[in-house]
PDB file of C-alpha atoms in Angstrom:
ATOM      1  CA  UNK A  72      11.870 -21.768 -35.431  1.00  0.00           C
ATOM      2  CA  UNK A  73       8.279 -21.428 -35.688  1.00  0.00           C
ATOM      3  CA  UNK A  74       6.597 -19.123 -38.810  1.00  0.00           C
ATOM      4  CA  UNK A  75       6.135 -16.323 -38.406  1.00  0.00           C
ATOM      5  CA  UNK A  76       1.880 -15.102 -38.073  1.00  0.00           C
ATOM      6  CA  UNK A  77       2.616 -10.821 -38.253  1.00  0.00           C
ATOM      7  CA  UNK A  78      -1.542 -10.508 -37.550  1.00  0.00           C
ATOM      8  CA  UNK A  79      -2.615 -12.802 -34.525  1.00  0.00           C
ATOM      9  CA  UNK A  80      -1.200 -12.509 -31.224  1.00  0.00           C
ATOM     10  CA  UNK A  81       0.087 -15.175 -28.645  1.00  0.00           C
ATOM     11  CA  UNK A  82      -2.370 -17.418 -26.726  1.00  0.00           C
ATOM     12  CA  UNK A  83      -0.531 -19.145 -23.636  1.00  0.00           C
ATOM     13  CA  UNK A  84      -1.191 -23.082 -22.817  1.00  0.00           C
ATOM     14  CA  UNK A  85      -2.305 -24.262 -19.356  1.00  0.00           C
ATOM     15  CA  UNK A  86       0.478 -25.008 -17.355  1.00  0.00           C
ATOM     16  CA  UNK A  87      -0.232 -29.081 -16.030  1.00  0.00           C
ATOM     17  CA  UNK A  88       2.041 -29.420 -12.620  1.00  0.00           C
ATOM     18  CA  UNK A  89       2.277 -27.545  -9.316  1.00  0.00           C
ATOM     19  CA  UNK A  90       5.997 -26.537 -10.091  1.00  0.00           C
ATOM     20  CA  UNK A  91       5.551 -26.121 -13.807  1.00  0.00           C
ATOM     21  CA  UNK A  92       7.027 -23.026 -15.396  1.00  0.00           C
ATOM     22  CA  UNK A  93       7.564 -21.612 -18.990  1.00  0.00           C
ATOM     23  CA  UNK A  94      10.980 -20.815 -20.331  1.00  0.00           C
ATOM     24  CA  UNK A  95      11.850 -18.504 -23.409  1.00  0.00           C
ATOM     25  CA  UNK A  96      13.854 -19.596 -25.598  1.00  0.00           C
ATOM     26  CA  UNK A  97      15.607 -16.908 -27.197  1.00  0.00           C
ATOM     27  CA  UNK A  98      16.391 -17.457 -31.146  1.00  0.00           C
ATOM     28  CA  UNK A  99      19.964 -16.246 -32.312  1.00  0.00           C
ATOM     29  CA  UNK A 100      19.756 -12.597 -34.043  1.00  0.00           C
ATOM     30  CA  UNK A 101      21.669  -9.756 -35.141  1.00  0.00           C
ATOM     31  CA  UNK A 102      21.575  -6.298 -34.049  1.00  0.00           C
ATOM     32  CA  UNK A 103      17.766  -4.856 -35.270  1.00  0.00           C
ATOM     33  CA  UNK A 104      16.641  -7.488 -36.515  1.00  0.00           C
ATOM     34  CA  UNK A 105      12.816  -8.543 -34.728  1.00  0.00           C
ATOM     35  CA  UNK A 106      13.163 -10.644 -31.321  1.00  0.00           C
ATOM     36  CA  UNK A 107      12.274 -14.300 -32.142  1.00  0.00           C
ATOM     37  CA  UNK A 108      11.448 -16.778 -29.731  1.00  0.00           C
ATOM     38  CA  UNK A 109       9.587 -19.901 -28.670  1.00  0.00           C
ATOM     39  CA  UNK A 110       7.916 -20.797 -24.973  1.00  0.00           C
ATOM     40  CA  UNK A 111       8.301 -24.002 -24.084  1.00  0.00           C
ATOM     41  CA  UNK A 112       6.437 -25.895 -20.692  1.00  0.00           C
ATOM     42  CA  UNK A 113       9.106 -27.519 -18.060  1.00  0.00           C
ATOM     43  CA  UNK A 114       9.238 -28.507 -14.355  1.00  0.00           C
ATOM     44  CA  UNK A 115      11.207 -27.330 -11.311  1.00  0.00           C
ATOM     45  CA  UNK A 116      11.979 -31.263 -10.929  1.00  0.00           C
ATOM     46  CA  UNK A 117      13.122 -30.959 -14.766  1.00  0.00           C
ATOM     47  CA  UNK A 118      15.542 -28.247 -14.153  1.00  0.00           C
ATOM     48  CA  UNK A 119      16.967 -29.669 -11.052  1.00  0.00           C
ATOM     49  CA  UNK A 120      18.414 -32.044 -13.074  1.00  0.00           C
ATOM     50  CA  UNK A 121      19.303 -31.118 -16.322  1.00  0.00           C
ATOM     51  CA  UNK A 122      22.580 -31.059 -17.066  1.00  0.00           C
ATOM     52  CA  UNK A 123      22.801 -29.592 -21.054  1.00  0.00           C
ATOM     53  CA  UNK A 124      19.405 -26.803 -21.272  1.00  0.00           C
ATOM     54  CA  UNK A 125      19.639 -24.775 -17.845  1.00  0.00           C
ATOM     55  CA  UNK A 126      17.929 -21.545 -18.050  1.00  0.00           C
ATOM     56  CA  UNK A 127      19.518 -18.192 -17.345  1.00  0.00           C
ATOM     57  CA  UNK A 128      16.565 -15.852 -15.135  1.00  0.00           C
ATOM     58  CA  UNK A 129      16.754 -12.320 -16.031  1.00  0.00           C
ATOM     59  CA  UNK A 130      16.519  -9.825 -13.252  1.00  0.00           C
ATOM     60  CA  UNK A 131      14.959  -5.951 -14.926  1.00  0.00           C
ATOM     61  CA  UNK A 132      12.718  -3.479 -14.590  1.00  0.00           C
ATOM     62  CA  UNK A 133       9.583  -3.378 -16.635  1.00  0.00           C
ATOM     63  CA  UNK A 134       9.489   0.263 -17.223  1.00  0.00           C
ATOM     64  CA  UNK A 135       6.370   1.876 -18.612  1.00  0.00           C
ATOM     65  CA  UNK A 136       3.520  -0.300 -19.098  1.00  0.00           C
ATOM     66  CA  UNK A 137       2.151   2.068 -21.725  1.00  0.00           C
ATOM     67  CA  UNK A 138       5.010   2.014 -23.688  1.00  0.00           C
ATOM     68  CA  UNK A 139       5.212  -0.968 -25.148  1.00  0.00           C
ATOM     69  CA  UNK A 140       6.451  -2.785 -28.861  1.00  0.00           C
ATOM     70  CA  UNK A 141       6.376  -6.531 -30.128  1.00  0.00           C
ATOM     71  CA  UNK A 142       8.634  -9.294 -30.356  1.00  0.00           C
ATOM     72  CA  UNK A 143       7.425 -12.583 -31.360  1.00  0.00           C
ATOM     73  CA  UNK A 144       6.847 -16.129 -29.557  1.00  0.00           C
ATOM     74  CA  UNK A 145       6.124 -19.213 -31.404  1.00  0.00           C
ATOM     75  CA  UNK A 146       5.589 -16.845 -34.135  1.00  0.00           C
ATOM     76  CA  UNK A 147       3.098 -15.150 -32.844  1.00  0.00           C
ATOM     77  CA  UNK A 148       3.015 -11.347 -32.064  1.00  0.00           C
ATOM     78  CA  UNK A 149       3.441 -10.598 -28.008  1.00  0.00           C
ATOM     79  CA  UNK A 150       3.469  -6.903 -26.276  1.00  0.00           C
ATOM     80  CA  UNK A 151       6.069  -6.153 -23.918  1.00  0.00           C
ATOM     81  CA  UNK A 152       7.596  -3.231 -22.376  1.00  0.00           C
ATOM     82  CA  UNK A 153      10.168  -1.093 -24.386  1.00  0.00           C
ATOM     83  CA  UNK A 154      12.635  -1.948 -21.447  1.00  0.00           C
ATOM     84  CA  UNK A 155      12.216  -5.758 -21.812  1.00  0.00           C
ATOM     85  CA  UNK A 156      12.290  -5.695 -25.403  1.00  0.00           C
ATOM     86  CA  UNK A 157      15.723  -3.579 -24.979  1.00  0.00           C
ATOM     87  CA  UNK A 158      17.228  -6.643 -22.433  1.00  0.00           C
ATOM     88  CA  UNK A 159      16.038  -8.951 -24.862  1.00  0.00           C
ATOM     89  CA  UNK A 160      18.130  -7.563 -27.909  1.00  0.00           C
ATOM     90  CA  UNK A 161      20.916  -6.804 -25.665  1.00  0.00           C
ATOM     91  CA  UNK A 162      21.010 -10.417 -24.439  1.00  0.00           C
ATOM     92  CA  UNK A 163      20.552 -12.056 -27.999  1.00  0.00           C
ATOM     93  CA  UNK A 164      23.525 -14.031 -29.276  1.00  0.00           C
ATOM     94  CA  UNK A 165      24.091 -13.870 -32.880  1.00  0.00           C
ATOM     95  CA  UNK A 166      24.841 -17.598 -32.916  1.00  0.00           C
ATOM     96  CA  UNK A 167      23.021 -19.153 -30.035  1.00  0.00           C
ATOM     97  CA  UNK A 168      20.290 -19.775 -28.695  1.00  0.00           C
ATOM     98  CA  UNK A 169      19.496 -18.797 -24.972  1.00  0.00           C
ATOM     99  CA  UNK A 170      16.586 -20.419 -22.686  1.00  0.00           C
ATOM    100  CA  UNK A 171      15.677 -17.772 -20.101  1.00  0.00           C
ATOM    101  CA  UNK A 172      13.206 -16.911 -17.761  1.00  0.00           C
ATOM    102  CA  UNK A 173      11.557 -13.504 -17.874  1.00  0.00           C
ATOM    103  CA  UNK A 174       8.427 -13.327 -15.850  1.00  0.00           C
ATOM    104  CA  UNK A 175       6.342 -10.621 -18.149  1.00  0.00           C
ATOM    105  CA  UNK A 176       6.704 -13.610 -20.674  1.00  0.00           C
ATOM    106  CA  UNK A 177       6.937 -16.856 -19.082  1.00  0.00           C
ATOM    107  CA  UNK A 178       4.076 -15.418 -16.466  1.00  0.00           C
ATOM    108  CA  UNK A 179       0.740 -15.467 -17.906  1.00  0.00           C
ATOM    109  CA  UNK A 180       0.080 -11.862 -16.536  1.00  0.00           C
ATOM    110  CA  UNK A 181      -3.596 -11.692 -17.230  1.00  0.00           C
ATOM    111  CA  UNK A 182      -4.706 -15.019 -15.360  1.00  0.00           C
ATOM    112  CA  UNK A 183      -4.267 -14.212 -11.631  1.00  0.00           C
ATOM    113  CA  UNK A 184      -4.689 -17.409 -10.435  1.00  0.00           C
ATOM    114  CA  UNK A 185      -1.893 -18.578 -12.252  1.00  0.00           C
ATOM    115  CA  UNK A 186       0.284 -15.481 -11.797  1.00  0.00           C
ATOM    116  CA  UNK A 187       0.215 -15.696  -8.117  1.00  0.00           C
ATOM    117  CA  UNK A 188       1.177 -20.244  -8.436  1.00  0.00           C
ATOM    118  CA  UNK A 189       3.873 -18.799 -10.473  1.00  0.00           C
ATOM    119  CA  UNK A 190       4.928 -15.537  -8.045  1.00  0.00           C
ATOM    120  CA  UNK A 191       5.049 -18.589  -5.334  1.00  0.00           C
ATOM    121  CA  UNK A 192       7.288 -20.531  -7.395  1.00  0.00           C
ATOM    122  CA  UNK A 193      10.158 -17.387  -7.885  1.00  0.00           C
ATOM    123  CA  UNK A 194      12.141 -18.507  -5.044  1.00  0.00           C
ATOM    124  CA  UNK A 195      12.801 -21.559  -6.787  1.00  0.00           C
ATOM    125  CA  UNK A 196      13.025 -20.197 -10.212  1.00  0.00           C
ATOM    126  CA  UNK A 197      16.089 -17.978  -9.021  1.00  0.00           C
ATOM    127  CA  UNK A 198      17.455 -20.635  -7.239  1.00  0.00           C
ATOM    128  CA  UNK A 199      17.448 -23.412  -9.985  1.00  0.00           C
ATOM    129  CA  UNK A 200      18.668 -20.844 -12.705  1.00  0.00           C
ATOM    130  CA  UNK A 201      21.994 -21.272 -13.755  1.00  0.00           C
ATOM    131  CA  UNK A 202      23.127 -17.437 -13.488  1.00  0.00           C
ATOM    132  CA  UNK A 203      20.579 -14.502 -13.153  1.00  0.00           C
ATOM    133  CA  UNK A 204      21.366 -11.542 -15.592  1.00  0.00           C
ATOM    134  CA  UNK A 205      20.778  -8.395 -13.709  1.00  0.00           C
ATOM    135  CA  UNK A 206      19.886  -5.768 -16.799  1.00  0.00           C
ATOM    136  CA  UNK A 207      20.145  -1.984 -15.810  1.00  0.00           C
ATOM    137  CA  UNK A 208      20.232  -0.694 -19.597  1.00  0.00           C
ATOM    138  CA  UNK A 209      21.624   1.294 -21.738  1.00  0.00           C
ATOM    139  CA  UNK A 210      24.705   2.078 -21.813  1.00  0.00           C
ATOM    140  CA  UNK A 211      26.930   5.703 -20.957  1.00  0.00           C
ATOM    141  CA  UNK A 212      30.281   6.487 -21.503  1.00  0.00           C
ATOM    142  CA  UNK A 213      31.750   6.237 -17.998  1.00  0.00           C
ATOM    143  CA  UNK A 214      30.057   3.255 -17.473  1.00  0.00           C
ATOM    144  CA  UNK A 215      31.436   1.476 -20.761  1.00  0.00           C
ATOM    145  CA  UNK A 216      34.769   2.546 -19.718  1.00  0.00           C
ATOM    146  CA  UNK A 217      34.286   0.574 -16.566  1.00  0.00           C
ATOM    147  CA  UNK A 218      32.909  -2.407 -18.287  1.00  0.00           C
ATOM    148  CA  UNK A 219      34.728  -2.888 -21.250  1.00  0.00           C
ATOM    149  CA  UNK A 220      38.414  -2.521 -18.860  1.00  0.00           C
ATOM    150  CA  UNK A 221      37.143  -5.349 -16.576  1.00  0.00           C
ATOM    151  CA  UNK A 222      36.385  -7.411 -19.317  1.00  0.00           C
ATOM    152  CA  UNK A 223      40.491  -7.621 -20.629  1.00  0.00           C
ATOM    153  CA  UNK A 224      42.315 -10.400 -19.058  1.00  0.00           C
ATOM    154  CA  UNK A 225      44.830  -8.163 -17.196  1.00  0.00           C
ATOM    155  CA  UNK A 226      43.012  -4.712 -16.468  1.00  0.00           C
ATOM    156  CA  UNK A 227      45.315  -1.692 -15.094  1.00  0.00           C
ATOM    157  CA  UNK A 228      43.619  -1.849 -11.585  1.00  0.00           C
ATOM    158  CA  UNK A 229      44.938   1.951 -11.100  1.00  0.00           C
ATOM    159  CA  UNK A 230      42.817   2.800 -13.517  1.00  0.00           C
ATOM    160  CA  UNK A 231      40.005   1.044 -12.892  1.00  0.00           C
ATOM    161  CA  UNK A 232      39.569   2.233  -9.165  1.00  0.00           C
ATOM    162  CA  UNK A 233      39.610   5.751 -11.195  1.00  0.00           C
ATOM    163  CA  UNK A 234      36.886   5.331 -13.869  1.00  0.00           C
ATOM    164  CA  UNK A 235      35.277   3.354 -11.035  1.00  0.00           C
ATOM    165  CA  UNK A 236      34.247   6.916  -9.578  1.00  0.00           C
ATOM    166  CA  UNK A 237      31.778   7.972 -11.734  1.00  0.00           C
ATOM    167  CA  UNK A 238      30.796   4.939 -12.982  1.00  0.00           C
ATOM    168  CA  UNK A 239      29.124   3.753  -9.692  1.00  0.00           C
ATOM    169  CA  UNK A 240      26.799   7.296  -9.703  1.00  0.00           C
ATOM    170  CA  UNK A 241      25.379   5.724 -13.058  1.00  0.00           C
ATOM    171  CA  UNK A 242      25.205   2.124 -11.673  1.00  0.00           C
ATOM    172  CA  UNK A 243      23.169   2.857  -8.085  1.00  0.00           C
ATOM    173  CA  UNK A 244      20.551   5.295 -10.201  1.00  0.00           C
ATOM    174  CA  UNK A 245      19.353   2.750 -12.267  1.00  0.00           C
ATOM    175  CA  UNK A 246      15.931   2.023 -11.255  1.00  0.00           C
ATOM    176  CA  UNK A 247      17.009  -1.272 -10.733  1.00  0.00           C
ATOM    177  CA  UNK A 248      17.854  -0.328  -7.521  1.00  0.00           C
ATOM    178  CA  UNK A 249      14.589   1.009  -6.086  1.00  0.00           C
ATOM    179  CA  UNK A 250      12.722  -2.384  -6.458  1.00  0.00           C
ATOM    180  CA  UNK A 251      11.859  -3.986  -2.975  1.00  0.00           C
ATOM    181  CA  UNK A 252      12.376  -7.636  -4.107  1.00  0.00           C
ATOM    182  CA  UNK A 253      16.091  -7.170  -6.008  1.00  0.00           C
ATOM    183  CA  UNK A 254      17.622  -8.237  -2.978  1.00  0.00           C
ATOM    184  CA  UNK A 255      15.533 -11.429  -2.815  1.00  0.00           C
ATOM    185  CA  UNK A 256      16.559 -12.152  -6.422  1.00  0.00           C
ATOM    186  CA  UNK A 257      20.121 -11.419  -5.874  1.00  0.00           C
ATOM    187  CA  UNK A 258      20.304 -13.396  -2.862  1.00  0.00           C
ATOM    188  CA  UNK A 259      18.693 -16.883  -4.463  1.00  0.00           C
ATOM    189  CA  UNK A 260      20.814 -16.819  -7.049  1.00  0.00           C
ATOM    190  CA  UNK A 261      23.441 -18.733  -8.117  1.00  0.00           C
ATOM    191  CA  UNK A 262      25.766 -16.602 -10.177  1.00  0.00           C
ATOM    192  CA  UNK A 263      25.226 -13.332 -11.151  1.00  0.00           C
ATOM    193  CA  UNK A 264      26.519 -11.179 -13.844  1.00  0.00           C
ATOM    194  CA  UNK A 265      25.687  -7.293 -14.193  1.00  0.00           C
ATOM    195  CA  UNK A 266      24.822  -6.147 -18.152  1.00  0.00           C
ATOM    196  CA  UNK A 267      24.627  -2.401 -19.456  1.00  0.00           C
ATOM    197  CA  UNK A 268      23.819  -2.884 -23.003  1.00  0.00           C
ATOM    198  CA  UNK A 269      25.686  -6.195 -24.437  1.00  0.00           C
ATOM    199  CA  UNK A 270      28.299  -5.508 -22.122  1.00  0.00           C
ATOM    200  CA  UNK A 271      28.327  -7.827 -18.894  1.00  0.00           C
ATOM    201  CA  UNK A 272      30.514  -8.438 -15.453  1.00  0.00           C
ATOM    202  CA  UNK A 273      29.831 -10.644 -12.477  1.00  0.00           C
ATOM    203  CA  UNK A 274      28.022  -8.871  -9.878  1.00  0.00           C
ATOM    204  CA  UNK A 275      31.029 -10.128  -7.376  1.00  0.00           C
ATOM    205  CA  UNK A 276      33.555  -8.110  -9.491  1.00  0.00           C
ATOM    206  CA  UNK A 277      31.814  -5.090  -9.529  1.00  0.00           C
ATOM    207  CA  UNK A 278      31.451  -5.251  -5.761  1.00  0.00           C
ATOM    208  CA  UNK A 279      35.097  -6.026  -5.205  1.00  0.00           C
ATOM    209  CA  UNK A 280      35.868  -2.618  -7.759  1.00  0.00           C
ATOM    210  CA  UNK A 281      33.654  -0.320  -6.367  1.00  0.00           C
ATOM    211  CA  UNK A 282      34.234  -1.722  -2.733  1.00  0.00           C
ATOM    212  CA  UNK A 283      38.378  -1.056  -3.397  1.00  0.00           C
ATOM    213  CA  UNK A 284      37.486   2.593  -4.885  1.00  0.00           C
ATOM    214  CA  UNK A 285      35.819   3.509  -1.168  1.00  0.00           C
ATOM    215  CA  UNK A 286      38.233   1.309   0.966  1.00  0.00           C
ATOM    216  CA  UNK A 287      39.638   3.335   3.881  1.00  0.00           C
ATOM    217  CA  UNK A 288      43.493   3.778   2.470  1.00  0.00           C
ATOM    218  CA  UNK A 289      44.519   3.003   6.499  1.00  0.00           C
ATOM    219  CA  UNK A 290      43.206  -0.460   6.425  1.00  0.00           C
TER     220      UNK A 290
END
């Protein structure tokens, strides 16, 4: 893990290829303690065929621009959005290490020449990922409920059609939802897991509740 500068912030590296792209690698941590992380440079070719350090691509909303705290790459201090900071703790191991792709990181957001050879690339970067972590947030009661019963081995599926209710009213208002390109994201990607706080489902689970909650009983 790199040291740890708490004065200068992070300068990104030129990227060298056409299908180059930066991946975070997120250091293991426990609950409040500060984001560490490194960047490192790959290649879509890389990825294709790498069989033991596949990325994860994280799928969020950026929230507020203004409102913003730091975590740290390569030691350095780096701005981000309350909201991405939040995924980031939420996705944190406490033993592991995760490499993942998060574009207001691993997209050099204030070269635009660069950000658009990298906004060309997404398709691919979806597509290559391993899963893609779909982050609505924080957390609410109904919604934990939902979560934490589809994550036992053998869940009481009477009662998870009845939680499912009022869980899927918290689900569809995340602003998640109201972002044009979701649907592109969801659709390149290989597997995809929905997370509310550290609690995470497949996306194709979730569907397959909240579609049985709303089936037509005559079918």
């Amino acid at each position: 893990m790199s040291e740890v500068n708490y004065s200068d912030e992070f300068q990104y590296d030129d990227l060298s290829e056409t299908d180059s792209l930066r991946l975070l690698i997120l250091h293991p941590g426990t609950s409040g303690s500060p984001i560490q992380s490194d960047l490192i440079h790959t290649t879509l070719r890389e990825c294709r065929c790498d069989i033991h350090g596949n990325y994860t691509a994280l799928s969020y909303v950026w929230g507020d621009a203004n409102d913003t705290t730091y975590i740290f790459v390569d030691g350095f201090r780096f701005a981000v959005t309350v909201n991405l900071a939040a995924a980031l703790h939420d996705l944190r191991d406490e033993k592991r290490q995760l490499r993942l792709w998060a574009n207001a990181v691993c997209i050099n957001q204030t070269n635009n020449l660069q950000r658009s050879q990298q906004v060309d690339l997404m398709k691919e970067v979806y597509s290559h990922a391993q899963a893609t972590v779909i982050y609505l947030g924080a957390l609410v009661e109904q919604t934990e409920s939902l979560f934490e019963l589809m994550n036992q081995l053998d869940p009481d599926r009477t009662k998870l059609l009845e939680i499912a209710e009022d869980a899927i009213k918290d689900v569809v208002s995340r602003p998640w939802f109201t972002r044009v390109w979701v649907y592109q994201e969801l659709v390149l990607s290989n597997v995809v897991f929905v997370q509310f706080g550290r609690l995470r489902v497949p996306w194709d689970y979730l569907c397959e509740v909240l579609l049985d909650r709303y089936r037509d009983p005559r079918e």
